[in-house]
mmCIF file of C-alpha atoms and ligand atoms in Angstrom:
data_model
loop_
_atom_site.group_PDB
_atom_site.id
_atom_site.type_symbol
_atom_site.label_atom_id
_atom_site.label_comp_id
_atom_site.label_asym_id
_atom_site.label_seq_id
_atom_site.Cartn_x
_atom_site.Cartn_y
_atom_site.Cartn_z
ATOM 1 C CA MET A 26 42.333 142.346 143.760
ATOM 2 C CA SER A 27 42.760 146.112 143.360
ATOM 3 C CA ALA A 28 41.510 148.185 146.255
ATOM 4 C CA ALA A 29 40.888 151.171 143.997
ATOM 5 C CA SER A 30 38.063 149.286 142.352
ATOM 6 C CA THR A 31 36.944 147.425 145.455
ATOM 7 C CA ALA A 32 33.492 148.323 146.606
ATOM 8 C CA PHE A 33 32.828 145.574 149.095
ATOM 9 C CA HIS A 34 29.359 144.105 148.981
ATOM 10 C CA VAL A 35 27.268 145.132 151.980
ATOM 11 C CA HIS A 36 24.639 142.823 153.492
ATOM 12 C CA ARG A 37 22.763 145.203 155.752
ATOM 13 C CA ALA A 38 21.673 144.228 159.264
ATOM 14 C CA ALA A 39 17.890 143.861 159.426
ATOM 15 C CA GLN A 40 17.735 146.208 162.390
ATOM 16 C CA SER A 41 20.229 148.612 163.970
ATOM 17 C CA LYS A 42 21.113 148.269 167.681
ATOM 18 C CA ILE A 43 22.112 151.902 167.952
ATOM 19 C CA GLU A 44 18.978 153.002 169.809
ATOM 20 C CA SER A 45 19.926 150.764 172.748
ATOM 21 C CA VAL A 46 23.302 152.452 173.335
ATOM 22 C CA ASP A 47 23.813 154.617 176.418
ATOM 23 C CA TRP A 48 26.232 157.136 174.895
ATOM 24 C CA ASN A 49 27.142 158.627 178.255
ATOM 25 C CA ASN A 50 28.229 155.303 179.655
ATOM 26 C CA LEU A 51 30.341 153.362 177.178
ATOM 27 C CA PRO A 52 32.435 150.607 178.732
ATOM 28 C CA PHE A 53 35.563 150.099 176.617
ATOM 29 C CA GLY A 54 35.163 147.403 173.980
ATOM 30 C CA LYS A 55 31.886 145.803 175.055
ATOM 31 C CA ILE A 56 29.439 147.357 172.608
ATOM 32 C CA PHE A 57 29.719 146.660 168.908
ATOM 33 C CA THR A 58 28.283 148.312 165.829
ATOM 34 C CA ASP A 59 25.814 146.716 163.424
ATOM 35 C CA HIS A 60 28.267 145.382 160.847
ATOM 36 C CA MET A 61 31.637 143.702 160.430
ATOM 37 C CA PHE A 62 34.018 143.085 157.543
ATOM 38 C CA VAL A 63 35.086 139.536 156.686
ATOM 39 C CA MET A 64 37.587 138.316 154.093
ATOM 40 C CA GLU A 65 38.912 134.760 153.719
ATOM 41 C CA TYR A 66 42.314 133.582 152.560
ATOM 42 C CA ALA A 67 42.283 130.276 150.670
ATOM 43 C CA ASN A 68 44.065 128.612 147.737
ATOM 44 C CA GLY A 69 46.993 130.993 148.143
ATOM 45 C CA ALA A 70 44.949 134.202 147.687
ATOM 46 C CA TRP A 71 42.643 136.602 149.481
ATOM 47 C CA GLN A 72 39.068 136.090 148.345
ATOM 48 C CA GLN A 73 36.462 138.806 147.872
ATOM 49 C CA GLY A 74 35.698 140.493 151.212
ATOM 50 C CA GLU A 75 32.252 141.607 152.308
ATOM 51 C CA ILE A 76 30.493 143.621 154.975
ATOM 52 C CA ILE A 77 27.924 141.584 156.865
ATOM 53 C CA PRO A 78 25.749 141.979 159.980
ATOM 54 C CA PHE A 79 27.799 141.784 163.200
ATOM 55 C CA GLY A 80 27.534 138.339 164.737
ATOM 56 C CA PRO A 81 29.249 135.132 165.851
ATOM 57 C CA ILE A 82 31.888 133.439 163.692
ATOM 58 C CA ASP A 83 31.639 129.686 163.080
ATOM 59 C CA MET A 84 34.612 127.821 164.440
ATOM 60 C CA HIS A 85 35.841 124.254 163.942
ATOM 61 C CA PRO A 86 37.167 122.720 167.188
ATOM 62 C CA ALA A 87 40.508 121.995 165.469
ATOM 63 C CA MET A 88 40.857 125.540 164.122
ATOM 64 C CA SER A 89 44.588 126.130 164.230
ATOM 65 C CA ALA A 90 44.499 129.673 165.698
ATOM 66 C CA ILE A 91 43.122 128.425 168.985
ATOM 67 C CA HIS A 92 45.710 125.646 169.234
ATOM 68 C CA TYR A 93 48.874 127.360 168.024
ATOM 69 C CA GLY A 94 48.156 131.062 168.221
ATOM 70 C CA GLN A 95 48.529 132.317 164.660
ATOM 71 C CA SER A 96 46.454 135.354 165.506
ATOM 72 C CA ILE A 97 47.250 139.074 165.146
ATOM 73 C CA PHE A 98 45.313 142.305 165.535
ATOM 74 C CA GLU A 99 45.397 146.070 165.220
ATOM 75 C CA GLY A 100 43.801 148.944 167.112
ATOM 76 C CA MET A 101 42.667 152.136 165.376
ATOM 77 C CA LYS A 102 40.104 154.869 165.957
ATOM 78 C CA ALA A 103 37.638 156.858 163.864
ATOM 79 C CA TYR A 104 36.609 160.339 165.016
ATOM 80 C CA ARG A 105 33.850 162.769 164.062
ATOM 81 C CA ASN A 106 35.356 166.207 163.583
ATOM 82 C CA GLU A 107 33.922 169.701 163.886
ATOM 83 C CA LYS A 108 32.759 169.666 160.259
ATOM 84 C CA ASN A 109 30.840 166.449 160.973
ATOM 85 C CA ASP A 110 33.275 164.420 158.833
ATOM 86 C CA VAL A 111 34.231 160.962 160.004
ATOM 87 C CA VAL A 112 38.014 160.607 159.872
ATOM 88 C CA LEU A 113 40.756 158.041 160.484
ATOM 89 C CA PHE A 114 44.144 158.912 161.954
ATOM 90 C CA ARG A 115 47.232 157.640 160.085
ATOM 91 C CA PRO A 116 45.606 154.327 159.033
ATOM 92 C CA GLU A 117 48.551 153.540 156.757
ATOM 93 C CA LEU A 118 50.729 152.962 159.826
ATOM 94 C CA ASN A 119 48.292 150.324 161.102
ATOM 95 C CA ALA A 120 48.019 148.692 157.678
ATOM 96 C CA HIS A 121 51.795 148.479 157.511
ATOM 97 C CA ARG A 122 52.220 147.169 161.052
ATOM 98 C CA PHE A 123 49.531 144.548 160.396
ATOM 99 C CA ALA A 124 51.515 143.298 157.399
ATOM 100 C CA GLU A 125 54.680 143.207 159.515
ATOM 101 C CA SER A 126 52.914 141.287 162.288
ATOM 102 C CA ALA A 127 51.600 138.843 159.671
ATOM 103 C CA ALA A 128 55.100 138.244 158.306
ATOM 104 C CA ARG A 129 56.480 137.508 161.780
ATOM 105 C CA MET A 130 53.649 135.090 162.534
ATOM 106 C CA CYS A 131 54.041 133.325 159.169
ATOM 107 C CA MET A 132 50.664 134.563 157.959
ATOM 108 C CA PRO A 133 49.769 136.122 154.583
ATOM 109 C CA ALA A 134 49.797 139.933 154.479
ATOM 110 C CA VAL A 135 46.558 141.727 153.792
ATOM 111 C CA PRO A 136 47.536 144.177 151.022
ATOM 112 C CA GLU A 137 47.803 147.542 152.764
ATOM 113 C CA ASP A 138 45.465 149.335 150.336
ATOM 114 C CA ILE A 139 42.803 146.666 150.846
ATOM 115 C CA PHE A 140 43.196 146.887 154.626
ATOM 116 C CA ILE A 141 42.557 150.649 154.493
ATOM 117 C CA GLU A 142 39.648 150.318 152.027
ATOM 118 C CA ALA A 143 38.003 147.681 154.221
ATOM 119 C CA VAL A 144 38.322 149.882 157.329
ATOM 120 C CA LYS A 145 36.991 152.926 155.445
ATOM 121 C CA GLN A 146 34.008 151.143 153.935
ATOM 122 C CA LEU A 147 33.029 149.441 157.193
ATOM 123 C CA VAL A 148 33.272 152.694 159.151
ATOM 124 C CA ALA A 149 31.241 154.447 156.444
ATOM 125 C CA VAL A 150 28.471 151.838 156.728
ATOM 126 C CA ASP A 151 28.363 152.308 160.520
ATOM 127 C CA GLN A 152 29.101 156.061 160.476
ATOM 128 C CA ALA A 153 26.096 156.807 162.714
ATOM 129 C CA TRP A 154 28.085 155.129 165.510
ATOM 130 C CA VAL A 155 30.854 157.733 165.416
ATOM 131 C CA THR A 156 29.967 160.335 168.018
ATOM 132 C CA ASN A 157 31.482 163.780 168.393
ATOM 133 C CA ASN A 158 31.279 163.675 172.211
ATOM 134 C CA PRO A 159 34.688 164.887 173.413
ATOM 135 C CA GLY A 160 36.799 161.955 174.601
ATOM 136 C CA TYR A 161 34.783 159.405 172.609
ATOM 137 C CA ALA A 162 35.676 157.605 169.395
ATOM 138 C CA LEU A 163 34.919 154.503 167.373
ATOM 139 C CA TYR A 164 37.556 151.909 168.241
ATOM 140 C CA ILE A 165 38.354 149.766 165.199
ATOM 141 C CA ARG A 166 39.668 146.263 165.714
ATOM 142 C CA PRO A 167 41.048 144.539 162.583
ATOM 143 C CA PHE A 168 42.257 140.997 163.282
ATOM 144 C CA MET A 169 43.381 137.899 161.424
ATOM 145 C CA PHE A 170 43.547 134.294 162.542
ATOM 146 C CA ALA A 171 44.407 130.874 161.155
ATOM 147 C CA THR A 172 41.429 128.698 160.242
ATOM 148 C CA ASP A 173 42.856 125.357 159.100
ATOM 149 C CA GLU A 174 40.996 122.437 160.656
ATOM 150 C CA PHE A 175 44.110 120.498 161.569
ATOM 151 C CA VAL A 176 45.838 119.701 164.847
ATOM 152 C CA GLY A 177 49.278 119.188 163.282
ATOM 153 C CA ILE A 178 51.648 122.105 163.695
ATOM 154 C CA LYS A 179 52.393 124.017 160.509
ATOM 155 C CA PRO A 180 51.479 127.442 159.129
ATOM 156 C CA SER A 181 47.791 127.399 158.295
ATOM 157 C CA ASP A 182 46.777 127.433 154.624
ATOM 158 C CA THR A 183 43.597 129.374 155.362
ATOM 159 C CA TYR A 184 42.897 132.551 157.343
ATOM 160 C CA LYS A 185 40.112 134.938 158.174
ATOM 161 C CA PHE A 186 40.581 138.721 158.243
ATOM 162 C CA VAL A 187 37.822 140.444 160.202
ATOM 163 C CA ILE A 188 37.162 144.018 161.301
ATOM 164 C CA ILE A 189 34.781 144.931 164.113
ATOM 165 C CA ASN A 190 34.010 148.365 165.546
ATOM 166 C CA SER A 191 33.177 149.468 169.065
ATOM 167 C CA PRO A 192 32.141 152.953 170.245
ATOM 168 C CA VAL A 193 34.333 153.799 173.231
ATOM 169 C CA GLY A 194 35.146 156.394 175.858
ATOM 170 C CA ALA A 195 38.331 156.554 177.915
ATOM 171 C CA TYR A 196 40.333 153.335 178.310
ATOM 172 C CA TYR A 197 41.594 154.252 181.781
ATOM 173 C CA ALA A 198 39.150 155.983 184.106
ATOM 174 C CA GLU A 199 41.945 157.522 186.168
ATOM 175 C CA PRO A 200 45.709 158.186 186.053
ATOM 176 C CA VAL A 201 47.546 154.888 185.984
ATOM 177 C CA ARG A 202 49.595 153.266 188.752
ATOM 178 C CA VAL A 203 52.312 151.019 187.347
ATOM 179 C CA LYS A 204 54.818 148.603 188.812
ATOM 180 C CA ILE A 205 58.260 147.906 187.365
ATOM 181 C CA GLU A 206 58.339 144.167 186.642
ATOM 182 C CA GLU A 207 61.615 142.420 187.372
ATOM 183 C CA HIS A 208 60.695 138.776 187.033
ATOM 184 C CA TYR A 209 58.177 138.180 184.244
ATOM 185 C CA THR A 210 58.914 139.200 180.672
ATOM 186 C CA ARG A 211 56.763 140.548 177.857
ATOM 187 C CA ALA A 212 59.217 139.925 175.035
ATOM 188 C CA ALA A 213 62.738 138.714 174.391
ATOM 189 C CA ILE A 214 65.122 139.657 171.598
ATOM 190 C CA GLY A 215 64.321 137.460 168.611
ATOM 191 C CA GLY A 216 60.784 136.835 169.889
ATOM 192 C CA VAL A 217 57.488 138.352 168.757
ATOM 193 C CA GLY A 218 57.384 141.493 170.895
ATOM 194 C CA ARG A 219 57.356 143.812 167.907
ATOM 195 C CA ALA A 220 54.341 142.023 166.399
ATOM 196 C CA LYS A 221 50.812 142.733 167.568
ATOM 197 C CA ALA A 222 50.349 139.028 168.179
ATOM 198 C CA ALA A 223 47.415 137.928 170.335
ATOM 199 C CA GLY A 224 49.673 135.692 172.437
ATOM 200 C CA ASN A 225 51.728 138.667 173.654
ATOM 201 C CA TYR A 226 48.621 139.964 175.379
ATOM 202 C CA GLY A 227 47.589 136.565 176.735
ATOM 203 C CA ALA A 228 51.039 136.059 178.257
ATOM 204 C CA SER A 229 50.879 139.449 179.988
ATOM 205 C CA LEU A 230 47.689 138.722 181.911
ATOM 206 C CA TYR A 231 49.061 136.671 184.789
ATOM 207 C CA PRO A 232 51.899 139.061 185.764
ATOM 208 C CA ALA A 233 49.472 141.987 185.347
ATOM 209 C CA LYS A 234 46.974 140.240 187.625
ATOM 210 C CA LEU A 235 49.636 139.866 190.320
ATOM 211 C CA ALA A 236 50.368 143.595 190.074
ATOM 212 C CA GLN A 237 46.641 144.396 190.225
ATOM 213 C CA GLN A 238 46.413 142.410 193.454
ATOM 214 C CA GLU A 239 48.979 144.849 194.848
ATOM 215 C CA GLY A 240 46.852 147.832 193.809
ATOM 216 C CA TYR A 241 48.487 148.685 190.488
ATOM 217 C CA HIS A 242 46.715 149.016 187.156
ATOM 218 C CA GLN A 243 49.554 147.757 185.001
ATOM 219 C CA LEU A 244 53.198 146.738 184.740
ATOM 220 C CA VAL A 245 56.216 148.433 183.286
ATOM 221 C CA TRP A 246 57.942 145.711 181.287
ATOM 222 C CA THR A 247 61.717 145.523 181.389
ATOM 223 C CA ASP A 248 64.202 143.711 179.143
ATOM 224 C CA ALA A 249 64.115 139.929 179.401
ATOM 225 C CA LYS A 250 67.818 139.462 180.096
ATOM 226 C CA THR A 251 68.691 141.942 182.845
ATOM 227 C CA HIS A 252 65.375 143.573 183.825
ATOM 228 C CA SER A 253 67.287 146.820 184.093
ATOM 229 C CA PHE A 254 65.985 148.620 180.975
ATOM 230 C CA ILE A 255 62.450 149.821 180.463
ATOM 231 C CA GLU A 256 60.499 148.640 177.415
ATOM 232 C CA GLU A 257 56.727 149.258 177.530
ATOM 233 C CA SER A 258 53.930 149.787 180.014
ATOM 234 C CA GLY A 259 50.982 147.416 179.944
ATOM 235 C CA THR A 260 49.671 147.598 176.386
ATOM 236 C CA MET A 261 51.193 151.035 175.746
ATOM 237 C CA ASN A 262 54.546 152.537 174.803
ATOM 238 C CA ILE A 263 56.014 154.508 177.685
ATOM 239 C CA MET A 264 57.439 158.045 177.612
ATOM 240 C CA PHE A 265 59.238 160.189 180.188
ATOM 241 C CA VAL A 266 60.136 163.856 180.517
ATOM 242 C CA ILE A 267 63.388 164.655 182.311
ATOM 243 C CA ASN A 268 65.047 168.080 182.044
ATOM 244 C CA ASP A 269 62.351 169.143 179.549
ATOM 245 C CA THR A 270 63.444 166.329 177.214
ATOM 246 C CA LEU A 271 61.058 163.649 175.994
ATOM 247 C CA ILE A 272 62.701 160.250 176.479
ATOM 248 C CA THR A 273 61.396 156.879 175.310
ATOM 249 C CA PRO A 274 62.896 153.408 174.793
ATOM 250 C CA SER A 275 64.193 153.051 171.243
ATOM 251 C CA GLU A 276 62.553 150.555 168.911
ATOM 252 C CA ASP A 277 65.850 149.088 167.743
ATOM 253 C CA ALA A 278 65.364 145.939 169.774
ATOM 254 C CA ASP A 279 62.598 143.830 168.248
ATOM 255 C CA THR A 280 60.921 143.612 171.650
ATOM 256 C CA ILE A 281 58.976 146.865 171.406
ATOM 257 C CA LEU A 282 55.780 147.542 169.492
ATOM 258 C CA ARG A 283 56.076 150.334 166.938
ATOM 259 C CA GLY A 284 53.297 152.494 168.274
ATOM 260 C CA THR A 285 51.390 154.897 166.032
ATOM 261 C CA THR A 286 50.569 157.170 168.964
ATOM 262 C CA LYS A 287 54.147 157.100 170.211
ATOM 263 C CA ARG A 288 55.528 157.917 166.740
ATOM 264 C CA THR A 289 53.044 160.778 166.452
ATOM 265 C CA VAL A 290 53.915 162.135 169.912
ATOM 266 C CA ILE A 291 57.587 162.185 168.884
ATOM 267 C CA GLU A 292 56.799 163.962 165.617
ATOM 268 C CA VAL A 293 54.651 166.557 167.397
ATOM 269 C CA ALA A 294 57.427 167.091 169.965
ATOM 270 C CA HIS A 295 59.870 167.778 167.105
ATOM 271 C CA LYS A 296 57.436 170.348 165.668
ATOM 272 C CA MET A 297 57.178 172.032 169.061
ATOM 273 C CA GLY A 298 60.950 172.192 169.442
ATOM 274 C CA ILE A 299 60.921 169.752 172.374
ATOM 275 C CA PRO A 300 64.145 167.706 172.500
ATOM 276 C CA VAL A 301 63.503 163.962 172.015
ATOM 277 C CA GLU A 302 65.745 161.038 172.881
ATOM 278 C CA GLU A 303 64.897 157.541 171.648
ATOM 279 C CA ARG A 304 67.399 155.334 173.419
ATOM 280 C CA ALA A 305 67.877 152.686 176.069
ATOM 281 C CA VAL A 306 66.176 153.878 179.276
ATOM 282 C CA ALA A 307 67.606 152.357 182.445
ATOM 283 C CA VAL A 308 65.269 151.637 185.369
ATOM 284 C CA GLU A 309 67.909 153.214 187.603
ATOM 285 C CA GLU A 310 67.831 156.483 185.655
ATOM 286 C CA ILE A 311 64.071 156.773 186.080
ATOM 287 C CA ILE A 312 64.071 155.861 189.758
ATOM 288 C CA THR A 313 66.897 158.323 190.470
ATOM 289 C CA ALA A 314 65.069 161.067 188.558
ATOM 290 C CA ALA A 315 61.806 160.296 190.405
ATOM 291 C CA LYS A 316 63.616 160.610 193.718
ATOM 292 C CA ASN A 317 65.611 163.749 192.984
ATOM 293 C CA GLY A 318 62.645 165.566 191.460
ATOM 294 C CA THR A 319 63.914 165.770 187.868
ATOM 295 C CA LEU A 320 61.326 163.300 186.539
ATOM 296 C CA GLN A 321 58.695 165.762 185.315
ATOM 297 C CA GLU A 322 56.253 163.525 183.438
ATOM 298 C CA VAL A 323 55.533 159.864 182.745
ATOM 299 C CA PHE A 324 52.809 158.699 180.391
ATOM 300 C CA GLY A 325 51.740 155.793 178.241
ATOM 301 C CA ALA A 326 50.976 156.199 174.532
ATOM 302 C CA GLY A 327 48.642 153.830 172.707
ATOM 303 C CA THR A 328 45.624 153.817 170.434
ATOM 304 C CA ALA A 329 43.114 152.678 173.034
ATOM 305 C CA ALA A 330 44.402 154.927 175.809
ATOM 306 C CA THR A 331 45.814 157.726 173.571
ATOM 307 C CA ILE A 332 47.939 159.517 176.199
ATOM 308 C CA ALA A 333 47.462 157.954 179.621
ATOM 309 C CA GLN A 334 49.084 159.829 182.466
ATOM 310 C CA ILE A 335 51.006 157.674 184.949
ATOM 311 C CA ALA A 336 50.511 158.826 188.530
ATOM 312 C CA LEU A 337 52.704 156.407 190.459
ATOM 313 C CA ILE A 338 55.569 154.003 189.826
ATOM 314 C CA GLY A 339 56.118 151.025 192.102
ATOM 315 C CA TYR A 340 59.681 149.740 192.287
ATOM 316 C CA ARG A 341 60.519 146.893 194.654
ATOM 317 C CA ASP A 342 59.206 148.054 198.045
ATOM 318 C CA GLU A 343 58.852 151.702 197.081
ATOM 319 C CA LYS A 344 55.915 153.613 195.679
ATOM 320 C CA LEU A 345 57.032 156.795 193.945
ATOM 321 C CA GLU A 346 54.354 159.443 193.482
ATOM 322 C CA LEU A 347 54.873 161.398 190.265
ATOM 323 C CA PRO A 348 54.301 165.134 189.658
ATOM 324 C CA ALA A 349 50.781 166.561 189.598
ATOM 325 C CA LEU A 350 48.964 166.183 186.288
ATOM 326 C CA GLU A 351 48.482 169.956 185.869
ATOM 327 C CA SER A 352 52.265 170.457 185.876
ATOM 328 C CA ARG A 353 52.775 168.128 182.915
ATOM 329 C CA THR A 354 53.029 170.782 180.273
ATOM 330 C CA ILE A 355 54.703 168.714 177.552
ATOM 331 C CA SER A 356 52.273 165.789 177.427
ATOM 332 C CA ASN A 357 49.284 168.073 177.998
ATOM 333 C CA ARG A 358 50.348 170.304 175.085
ATOM 334 C CA ILE A 359 50.968 167.350 172.796
ATOM 335 C CA LYS A 360 47.640 165.739 173.723
ATOM 336 C CA GLN A 361 45.812 169.002 173.041
ATOM 337 C CA TYR A 362 47.538 169.299 169.657
ATOM 338 C CA LEU A 363 46.499 165.756 168.718
ATOM 339 C CA ASP A 364 42.926 166.288 169.900
ATOM 340 C CA ASP A 365 42.749 169.486 167.859
ATOM 341 C CA ILE A 366 44.069 167.807 164.706
ATOM 342 C CA LYS A 367 41.551 164.992 165.068
ATOM 343 C CA ALA A 368 38.715 167.430 165.743
ATOM 344 C CA GLY A 369 39.676 169.477 162.664
ATOM 345 C CA LYS A 370 40.461 172.565 164.762
ATOM 346 C CA LEU A 371 44.029 172.678 163.447
ATOM 347 C CA PRO A 372 45.094 172.248 159.803
ATOM 348 C CA ASP A 373 46.261 168.734 158.955
ATOM 349 C CA THR A 374 49.623 169.829 157.591
ATOM 350 C CA ASP A 375 51.123 166.323 157.747
ATOM 351 C CA ASN A 376 48.286 164.451 156.011
ATOM 352 C CA TRP A 377 47.577 162.388 159.088
ATOM 353 C CA ILE A 378 43.826 162.538 158.603
ATOM 354 C CA LEU A 379 41.976 160.331 156.123
ATOM 355 C CA LYS A 380 38.377 161.363 155.544
ATOM 356 C CA VAL A 381 35.966 158.427 155.480
ATOM 357 C CA CYS A 382 32.739 160.244 154.784
HETATM 358 C C1 COI B 29 45.463 149.510 171.587
HETATM 359 O O1 COI B 29 45.938 150.526 172.104
HETATM 360 O O2 COI B 29 44.775 149.535 170.566
HETATM 361 C C2 COI B 29 45.755 148.218 172.186
HETATM 362 O O3 COI B 29 46.299 147.387 171.571
HETATM 363 C C3 COI B 29 45.293 148.007 173.538
HETATM 364 C C4 COI B 29 44.261 146.943 173.552
HETATM 365 C C5 COI B 29 44.857 145.670 174.042
HETATM 366 C C6 COI B 29 43.041 147.340 174.284
#
């Protein structure tokens, strides 16, 4: 199938739900647009995809995804810019990461051009759902899961690739309080930490719940072997500023998700002449810097949260308050730059923006 010639068939919803949406009060990920994209994999090939009314998916009780977890997803956003265009931000990175996640989970890749075409055409059909309210966007959730009706363990022969869209506001309502986790593990070397596999998120819930009971929002994950190096925070990549240098755990270990937002933050920092270090980041280095006042900024980077400021780090029995948000010039400048690119206020010199309609 060639994406260039793929105009997916659209079965329109009989009635739009858009009138019922309270645009000033959008809980993250609970409201969905009128349509979804569905494409099946069978007989060794992707079949013709289509856009259909949003609704439940039929499921056989032996469907292999729910037994053995062959299930991956992506997170992307569409924005409405100042010219009233609906745009995507670096969708090719998501298409590529989705194919990499599929390979790791022994699933067939969705060709990257078809992935992008499907996202574009679905967003175009539901373009009325993309608001230009500052801080709001259309969150796009592509996902794929195994559909064989078989309780034996083997890679499924059939899959479903689906895309749903949800208008959203901020993911975190306030600056985030995180706790450095020294017992539970998100990912080990050789595992699936680099993949956006559904099970990674399921496995994080119990340790995160324990931290929430202590008043934190999320965990800072550390390496599985020694728990002395920082990896990610919650569902985001984590970034620090010490001595005016942006520091973030390197992606060399296959335990860390290759974040689109993180990559973009690094590229913007380079443009702005901000020194960047991608390297191993020891817990001890961060705690020492927090205590001696050289830790200037800490934030999470992810599609859902974009740049989420971290207000407090918990480490063992200590709670370390981090610098005031107004003083965080590096992350605030980078966030403003990204917002301006997405809103079309700055020229898109790097071709990060893909116009949908
Ligand atoms: C994203 O940033 O898109 C994520 O993956 C977070 C999600 C689990 C809400």
